[in-house]
Coordinates of C-alpha atoms in Angstrom, one line a residue:
X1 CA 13.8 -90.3 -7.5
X2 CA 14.2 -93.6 -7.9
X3 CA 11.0 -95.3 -6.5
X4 CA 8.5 -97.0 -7.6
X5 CA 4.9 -96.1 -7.7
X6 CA 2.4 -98.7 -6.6
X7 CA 0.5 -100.6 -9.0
X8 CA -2.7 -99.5 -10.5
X9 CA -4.6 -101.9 -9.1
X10 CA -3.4 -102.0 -5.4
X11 CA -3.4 -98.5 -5.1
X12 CA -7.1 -98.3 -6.3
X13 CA -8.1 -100.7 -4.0
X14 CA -6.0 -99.2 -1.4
X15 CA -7.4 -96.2 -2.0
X16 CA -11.0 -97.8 -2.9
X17 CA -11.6 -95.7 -5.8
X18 CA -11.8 -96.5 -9.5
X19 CA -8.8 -97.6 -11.2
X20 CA -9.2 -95.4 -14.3
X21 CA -9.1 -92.3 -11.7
X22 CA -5.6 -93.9 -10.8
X23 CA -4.6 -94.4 -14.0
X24 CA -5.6 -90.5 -15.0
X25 CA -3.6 -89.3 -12.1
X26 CA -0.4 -91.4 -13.3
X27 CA -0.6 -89.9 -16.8
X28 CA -0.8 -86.9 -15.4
X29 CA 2.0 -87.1 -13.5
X30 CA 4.2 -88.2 -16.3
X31 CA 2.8 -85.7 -19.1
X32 CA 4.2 -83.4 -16.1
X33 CA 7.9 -84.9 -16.7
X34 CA 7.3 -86.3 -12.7
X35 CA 7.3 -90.3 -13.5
X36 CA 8.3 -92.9 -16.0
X37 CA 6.2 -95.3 -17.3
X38 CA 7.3 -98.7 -18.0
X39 CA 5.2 -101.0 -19.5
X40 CA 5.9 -104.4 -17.9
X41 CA 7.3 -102.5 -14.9
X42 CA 5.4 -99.8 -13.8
X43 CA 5.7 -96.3 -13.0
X44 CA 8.9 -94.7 -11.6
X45 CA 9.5 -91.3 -10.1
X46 CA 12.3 -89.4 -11.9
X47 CA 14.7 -87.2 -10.7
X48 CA 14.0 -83.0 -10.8
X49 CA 16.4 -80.1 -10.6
X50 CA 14.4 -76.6 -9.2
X51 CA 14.1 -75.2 -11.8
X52 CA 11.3 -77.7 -13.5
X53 CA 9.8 -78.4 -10.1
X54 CA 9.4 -74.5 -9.6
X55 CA 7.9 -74.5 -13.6
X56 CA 5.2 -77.1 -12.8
X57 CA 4.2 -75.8 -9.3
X58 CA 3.3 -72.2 -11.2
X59 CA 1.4 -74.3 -13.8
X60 CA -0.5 -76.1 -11.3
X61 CA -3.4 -74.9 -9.5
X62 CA -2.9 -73.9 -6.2
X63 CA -6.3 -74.0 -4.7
X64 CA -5.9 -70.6 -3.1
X65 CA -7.5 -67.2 -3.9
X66 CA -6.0 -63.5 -3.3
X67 CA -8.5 -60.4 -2.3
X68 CA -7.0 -57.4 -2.0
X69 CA -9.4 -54.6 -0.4
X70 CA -9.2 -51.2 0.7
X71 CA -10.6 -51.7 4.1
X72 CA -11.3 -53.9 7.2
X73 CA -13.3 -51.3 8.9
X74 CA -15.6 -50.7 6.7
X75 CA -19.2 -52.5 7.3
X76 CA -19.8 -52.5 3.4
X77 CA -16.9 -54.8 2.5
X78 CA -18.5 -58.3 5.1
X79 CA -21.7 -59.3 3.4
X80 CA -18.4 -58.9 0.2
X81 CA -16.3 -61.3 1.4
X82 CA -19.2 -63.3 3.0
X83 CA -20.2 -64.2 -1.0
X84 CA -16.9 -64.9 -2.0
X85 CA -16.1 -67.1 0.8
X86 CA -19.8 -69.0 0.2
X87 CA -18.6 -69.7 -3.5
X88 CA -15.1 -71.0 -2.2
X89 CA -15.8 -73.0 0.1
X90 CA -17.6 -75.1 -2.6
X91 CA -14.4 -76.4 -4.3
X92 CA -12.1 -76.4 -1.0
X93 CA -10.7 -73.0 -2.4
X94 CA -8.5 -71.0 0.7
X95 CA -8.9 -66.8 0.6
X96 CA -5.9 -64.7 1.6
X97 CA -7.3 -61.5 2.1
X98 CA -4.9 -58.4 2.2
X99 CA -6.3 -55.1 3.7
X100 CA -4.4 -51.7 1.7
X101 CA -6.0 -49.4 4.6
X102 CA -6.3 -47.3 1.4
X103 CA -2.5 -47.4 0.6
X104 CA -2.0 -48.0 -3.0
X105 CA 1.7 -49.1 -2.4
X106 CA 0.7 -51.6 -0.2
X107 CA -1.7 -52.9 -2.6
X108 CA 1.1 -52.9 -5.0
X109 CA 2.9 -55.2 -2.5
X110 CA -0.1 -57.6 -1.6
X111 CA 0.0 -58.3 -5.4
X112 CA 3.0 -59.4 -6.0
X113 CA 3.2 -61.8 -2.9
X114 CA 0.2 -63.0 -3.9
X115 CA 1.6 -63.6 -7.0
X116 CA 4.5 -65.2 -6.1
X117 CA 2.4 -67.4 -3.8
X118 CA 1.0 -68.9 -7.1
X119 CA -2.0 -67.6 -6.3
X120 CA -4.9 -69.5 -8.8
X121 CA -6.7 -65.5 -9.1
X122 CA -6.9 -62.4 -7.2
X123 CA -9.9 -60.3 -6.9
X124 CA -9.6 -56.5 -6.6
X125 CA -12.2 -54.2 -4.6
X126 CA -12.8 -50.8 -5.0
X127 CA -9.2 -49.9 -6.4
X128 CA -7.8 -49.7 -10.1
X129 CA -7.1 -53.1 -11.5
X130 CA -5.4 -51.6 -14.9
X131 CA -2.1 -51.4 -12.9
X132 CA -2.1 -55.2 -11.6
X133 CA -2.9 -56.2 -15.1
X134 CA -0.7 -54.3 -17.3
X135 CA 2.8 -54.6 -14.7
X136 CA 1.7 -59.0 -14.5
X137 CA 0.8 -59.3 -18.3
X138 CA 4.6 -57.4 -19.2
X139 CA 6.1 -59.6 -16.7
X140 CA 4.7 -63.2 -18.0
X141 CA 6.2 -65.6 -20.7
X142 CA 4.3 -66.2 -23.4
X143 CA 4.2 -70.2 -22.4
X144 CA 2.9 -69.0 -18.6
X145 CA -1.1 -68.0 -19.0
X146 CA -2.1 -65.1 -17.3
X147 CA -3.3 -64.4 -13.5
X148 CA -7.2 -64.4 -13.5
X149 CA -8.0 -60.7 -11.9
X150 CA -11.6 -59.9 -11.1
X151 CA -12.3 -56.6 -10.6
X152 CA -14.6 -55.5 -8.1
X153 CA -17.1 -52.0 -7.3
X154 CA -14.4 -50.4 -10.1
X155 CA -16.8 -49.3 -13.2
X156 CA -14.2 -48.0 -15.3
X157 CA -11.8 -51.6 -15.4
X158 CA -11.9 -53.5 -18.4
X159 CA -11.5 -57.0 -18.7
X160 CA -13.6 -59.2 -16.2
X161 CA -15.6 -56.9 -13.4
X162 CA -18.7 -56.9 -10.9
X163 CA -20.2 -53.5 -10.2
X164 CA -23.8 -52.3 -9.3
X165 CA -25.3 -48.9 -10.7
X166 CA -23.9 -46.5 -8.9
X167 CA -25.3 -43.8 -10.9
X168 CA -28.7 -45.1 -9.7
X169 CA -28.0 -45.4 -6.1
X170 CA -26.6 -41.7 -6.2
X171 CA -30.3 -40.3 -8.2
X172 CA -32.9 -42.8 -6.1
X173 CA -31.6 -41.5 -2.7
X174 CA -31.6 -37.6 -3.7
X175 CA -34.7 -38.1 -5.6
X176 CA -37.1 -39.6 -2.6
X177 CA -35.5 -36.7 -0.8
X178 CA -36.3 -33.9 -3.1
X179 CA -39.9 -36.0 -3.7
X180 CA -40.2 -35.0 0.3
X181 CA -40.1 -31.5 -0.6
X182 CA -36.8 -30.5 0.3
X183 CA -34.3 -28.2 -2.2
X184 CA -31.5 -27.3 -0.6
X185 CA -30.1 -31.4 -0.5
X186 CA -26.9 -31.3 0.9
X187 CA -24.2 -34.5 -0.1
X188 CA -21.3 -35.4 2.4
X189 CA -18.1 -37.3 -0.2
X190 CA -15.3 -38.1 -0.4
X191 CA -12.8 -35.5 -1.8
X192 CA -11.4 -36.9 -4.5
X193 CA -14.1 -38.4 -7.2
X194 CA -12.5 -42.0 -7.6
X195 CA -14.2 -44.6 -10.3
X196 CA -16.6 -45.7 -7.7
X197 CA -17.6 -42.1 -6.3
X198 CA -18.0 -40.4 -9.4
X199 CA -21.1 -41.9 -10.9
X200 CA -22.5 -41.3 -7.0
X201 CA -22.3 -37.6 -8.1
X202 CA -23.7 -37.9 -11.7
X203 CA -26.8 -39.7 -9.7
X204 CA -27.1 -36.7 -7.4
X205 CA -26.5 -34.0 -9.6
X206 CA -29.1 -35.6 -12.3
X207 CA -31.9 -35.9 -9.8
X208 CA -31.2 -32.0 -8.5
X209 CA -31.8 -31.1 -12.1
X210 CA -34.8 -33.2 -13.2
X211 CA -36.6 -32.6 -9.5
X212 CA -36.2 -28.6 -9.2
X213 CA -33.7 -28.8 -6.5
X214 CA -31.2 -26.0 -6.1
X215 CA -28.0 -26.7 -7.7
X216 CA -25.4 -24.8 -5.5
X217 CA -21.1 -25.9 -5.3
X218 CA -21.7 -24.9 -1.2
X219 CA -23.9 -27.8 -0.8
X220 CA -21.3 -30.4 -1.4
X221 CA -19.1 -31.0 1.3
X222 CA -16.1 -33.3 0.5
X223 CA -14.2 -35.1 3.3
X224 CA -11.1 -37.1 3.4
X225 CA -12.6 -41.0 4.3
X226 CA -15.7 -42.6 4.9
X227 CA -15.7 -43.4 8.5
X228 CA -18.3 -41.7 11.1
X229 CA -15.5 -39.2 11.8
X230 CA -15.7 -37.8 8.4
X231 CA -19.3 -37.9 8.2
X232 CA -19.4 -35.4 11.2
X233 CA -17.0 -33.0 9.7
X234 CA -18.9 -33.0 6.6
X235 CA -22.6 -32.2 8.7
X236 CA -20.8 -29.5 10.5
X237 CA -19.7 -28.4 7.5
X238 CA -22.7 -28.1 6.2
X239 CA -24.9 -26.8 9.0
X240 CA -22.7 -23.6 9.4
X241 CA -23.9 -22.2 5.8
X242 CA -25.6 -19.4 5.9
X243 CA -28.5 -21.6 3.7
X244 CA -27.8 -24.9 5.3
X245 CA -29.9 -28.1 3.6
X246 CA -32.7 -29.1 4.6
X247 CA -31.8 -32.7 3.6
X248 CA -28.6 -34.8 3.7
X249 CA -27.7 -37.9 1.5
X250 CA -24.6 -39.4 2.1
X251 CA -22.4 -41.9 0.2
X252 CA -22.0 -44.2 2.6
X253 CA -23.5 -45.5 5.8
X254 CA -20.7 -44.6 8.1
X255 CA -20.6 -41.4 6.9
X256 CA -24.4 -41.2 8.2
X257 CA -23.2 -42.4 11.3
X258 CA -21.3 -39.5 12.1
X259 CA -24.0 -37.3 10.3
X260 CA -26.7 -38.7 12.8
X261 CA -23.5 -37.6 15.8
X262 CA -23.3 -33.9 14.8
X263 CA -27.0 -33.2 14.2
X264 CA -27.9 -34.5 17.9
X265 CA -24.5 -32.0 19.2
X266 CA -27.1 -29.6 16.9
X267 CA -30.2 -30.2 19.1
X268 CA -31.4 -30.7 15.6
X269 CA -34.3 -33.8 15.2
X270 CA -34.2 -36.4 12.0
X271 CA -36.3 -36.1 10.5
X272 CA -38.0 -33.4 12.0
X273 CA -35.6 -30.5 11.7
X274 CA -33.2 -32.2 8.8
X275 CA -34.0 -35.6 7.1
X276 CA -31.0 -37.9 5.9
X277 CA -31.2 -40.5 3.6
X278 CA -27.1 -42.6 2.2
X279 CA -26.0 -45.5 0.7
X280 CA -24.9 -49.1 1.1
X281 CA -27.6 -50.4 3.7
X282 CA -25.7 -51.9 6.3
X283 CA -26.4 -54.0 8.8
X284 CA -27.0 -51.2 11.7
X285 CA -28.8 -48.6 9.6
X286 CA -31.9 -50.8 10.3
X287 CA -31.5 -50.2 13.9
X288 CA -30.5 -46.4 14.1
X289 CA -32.7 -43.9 15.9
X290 CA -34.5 -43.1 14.0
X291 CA -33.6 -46.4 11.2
X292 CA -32.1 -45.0 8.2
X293 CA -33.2 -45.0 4.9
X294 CA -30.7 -46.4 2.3
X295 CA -29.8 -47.7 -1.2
X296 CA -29.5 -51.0 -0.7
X297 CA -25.6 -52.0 -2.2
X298 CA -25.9 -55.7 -3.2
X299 CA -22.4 -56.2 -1.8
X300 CA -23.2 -60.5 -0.9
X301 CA -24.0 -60.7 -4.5
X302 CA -21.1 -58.9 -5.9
X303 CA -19.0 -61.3 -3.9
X304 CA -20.6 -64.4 -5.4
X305 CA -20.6 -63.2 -8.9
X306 CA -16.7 -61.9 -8.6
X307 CA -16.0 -65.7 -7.4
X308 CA -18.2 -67.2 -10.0
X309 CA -16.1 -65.3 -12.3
X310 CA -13.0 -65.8 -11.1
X311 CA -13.5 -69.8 -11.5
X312 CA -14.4 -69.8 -14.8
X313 CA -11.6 -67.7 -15.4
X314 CA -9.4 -70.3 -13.9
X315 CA -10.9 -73.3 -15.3
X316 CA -10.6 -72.0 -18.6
X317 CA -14.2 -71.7 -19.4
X318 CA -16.0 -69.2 -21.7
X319 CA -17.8 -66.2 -20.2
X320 CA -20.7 -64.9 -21.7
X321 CA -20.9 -62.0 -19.8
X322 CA -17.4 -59.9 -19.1
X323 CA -19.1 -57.3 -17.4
X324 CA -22.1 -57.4 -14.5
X325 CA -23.9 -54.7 -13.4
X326 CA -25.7 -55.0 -10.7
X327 CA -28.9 -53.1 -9.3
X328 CA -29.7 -51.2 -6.4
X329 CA -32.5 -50.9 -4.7
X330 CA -33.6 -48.3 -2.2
X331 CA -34.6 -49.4 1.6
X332 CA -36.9 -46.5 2.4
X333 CA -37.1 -45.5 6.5
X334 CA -38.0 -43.5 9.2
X335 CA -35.0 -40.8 8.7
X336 CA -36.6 -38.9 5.5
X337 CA -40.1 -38.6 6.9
X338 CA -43.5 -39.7 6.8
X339 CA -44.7 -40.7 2.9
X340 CA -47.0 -42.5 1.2

C-alpha cells in the first residue's frame, strides 16, 4: 500500500504490449477499489483489510475448473475427461478432478472445497446436480452470481446438462439381439434404477415388446456395481434359471467383461452357445475374444460440450441450447453372430 505503479508508458514498453491494454488493466484495478488514480501523478496502490481482498478474489475468475465424478475405475469416464481437458487447455483453464467412488457424502464434500477454492464452475457426472444447486443458490448473496454447474450423463437435472439417449442405446442393443433370433434376452443392471440407468430399461423393455421377445421379471438380473465382478455375478445369475437366455445385453462394458469370465467357467461359446451384445464401447471391447458388439456412448463429446458449456456459462454469454442430447450409435461385432 503505498507504492506507486509504473507509468503507462514504460510499463507498456517494458512489457512491449499496447498501452491501451495497460491502461485497461489500471482501470480495472481501480474499478476493483485496488489503486488510486491521480491525474498528474499516477496510479497508487491502496491499502486493503481481508475482508475486501477475500470479496474481489471470489468475484474474480480463478481460472480453475471442478469435476466431480463417480469413478476412476471406470473405462467410460477417460475419453470424458479427455474432452474436457481438450476444451481447457484452450484458455489455460486447470481441472481438479474429485473421484466420490460412488459416495454421495463425499461428493457433498468435493463441492464445497471446490467451492471455497473459488472454483470458476464445476461439472457433475453421473450424480444428481439438484442438491449442489439448491444448498449453493440458498447459500449466496444476492450481489455474489451463482456457481456455473454443468451437469453431466444425468437426464433428469434441469438447468444446463449434456446427456446422450440412453433410451436408444438400451432398444438398439436388445433389438439387433432379438433381430438375431433370440427371445429369452437376458439384461445384467445395476440394482437400483438411478436417472442414468432407468431409460437403459425403458430401451430394453420397449424393444422386448415391439420384437416378440419374452417379457419375463427372471430375466433381469440386478447387481450392486458395474465392474467385471458384478457382471459375473449377474451371468451366473442368469445361467442357473431353469430357462436361461439365450442372449445377454449388458449396461456397461465392464459388466461384459465379467460376463465374457463366467460363460468361459460355463464351457459355454459367444456367440455360439450364448451371444452378448452392452453398452458404452470402450476402448478394449474392440479387442475381446471374440470383439464385442456395443452402443457406442459418445463420452469425448459429452466432455467437450459440458466444457463448452460451462464457459459460456462463466463468461456470461447466452446459450441457445440448455439442454444437449446426444446420440448413440451401435458398433456391431463378432459376439452376437454372423448377420447381414
Amino acid at each position: 500500500p503505498g507504492d506507486w505503479l509504473p507509468a503507462l508508458r514504460r510499463l507498456a514498453a517494458h512489457l512491449q504490449i499496447s498501452i491501451n491494454t495497460v491502461r485497461s488493466a489500471y482501470q480495472k484495478l481501480e474499478a476493483d477499489g485496488l489503486v488510486e488514480t491521480r491525474h498528474g501523478a499516477g496510479t497508487r496502490v491502496l491499502a486493503q483489510d481481508a475482508a475486501s481482498l477475500s470479496a474481489i478474489a471470489a468475484a474474480a475468475r480463478s481460472h480453475t475448473v471442478g469435476i466431480i465424478l463417480p469413478s476412476f475405475a471406470n473405462p467410460f469416464y477417460h475419453p470424458l475427461l479427455d474432452g474436457v481437458e481438450e476444451v481447457a487447455r484452450e484458455d489455460g483453464t486447470m481441472l481438479f478432478v474429485c473421484n466420490t467412488r460412488d459416495d454421495p457424502d463425499q461428493a457433498w464434500r468435493y463441492f464445497a472445497q471446490l467451492s471455497a477454492k473459488h472454483v470458476d464452475g464445476i461439472i457433475v457426472v453421473s450424480q444428481d446436480p439438484s442438491g449442489f444447486q439448491m444448498s449453493h443458490a440458498q447459500g449466496q448473496n444476492a450481489a455474489t452470481p451463482l456457481l456455473p454447474i454443468i451437469a453431466v450423463d444425468w437426464p433428469t437435472a434441469t438447468g444446463c446438462a449434456v446427456t446422450m439417449d440412453l433410451e436408444d442405446a438400451g432398444y438398439q442393443a436388445t433389438r439387433h439381439l432379438l433381430e438375431h433370433g433370440h427371445r429369452r434376452v437376458g439384461l445384467i443392471t445395476f440394482d437400483r434404477e438411478p436417472a442414468n440407468v432407468a431409460p437403459v430399461h425403458a430401451g430394453y423393455r420397449r424393444a422386448v415388446r415391439e420384437r416378440g421377445g419374452v417379457e419375463d421379471p427372471a430375466l433381469i438380473a440386478r447387481v450392486p456395481a458395474f465392474d467385471m465382478a458384478a457382471g459375473r455375478v449377474g451371468a451366473e445369475h442368469l445361467l442357473a434359471l431353469a430357462q436361461p437366455p439365450t442372449a445377454i445385453f449388458t449396461i456397461a462394458d465392464t459388466l461384459a467383461l465379467g460376463v465374457l469370465a463366467a460363460l468361459k467357467a460355463a464351457g459355454l461359446r459367444v456367440p455360439a452357445d450364448i451371444a452378448l451384445a452392452s453398452f458404452n464401447d470402450i476402448s478394449t471391447a474392440a479387442l475381446l475374444d471374440p470383439p464385442l458388439t456395443s452402443v457406442v456412448a459418445p463420452a469425448y463429446e459429452m466432455g467437450v460440450r459440458a466444457m463448452r458449456m460451462l464457459q459460456a456459462q462463466i463468461a456470461g454469454w447466452p446459450l441457445n441450447v440448455m439442454q444437449v442430447v446426444l446420440p448413440v450409435t451401435l458398433k456391431v461385432r463378432a459376439s452376437c453372430g454372423p448377420h447381414g
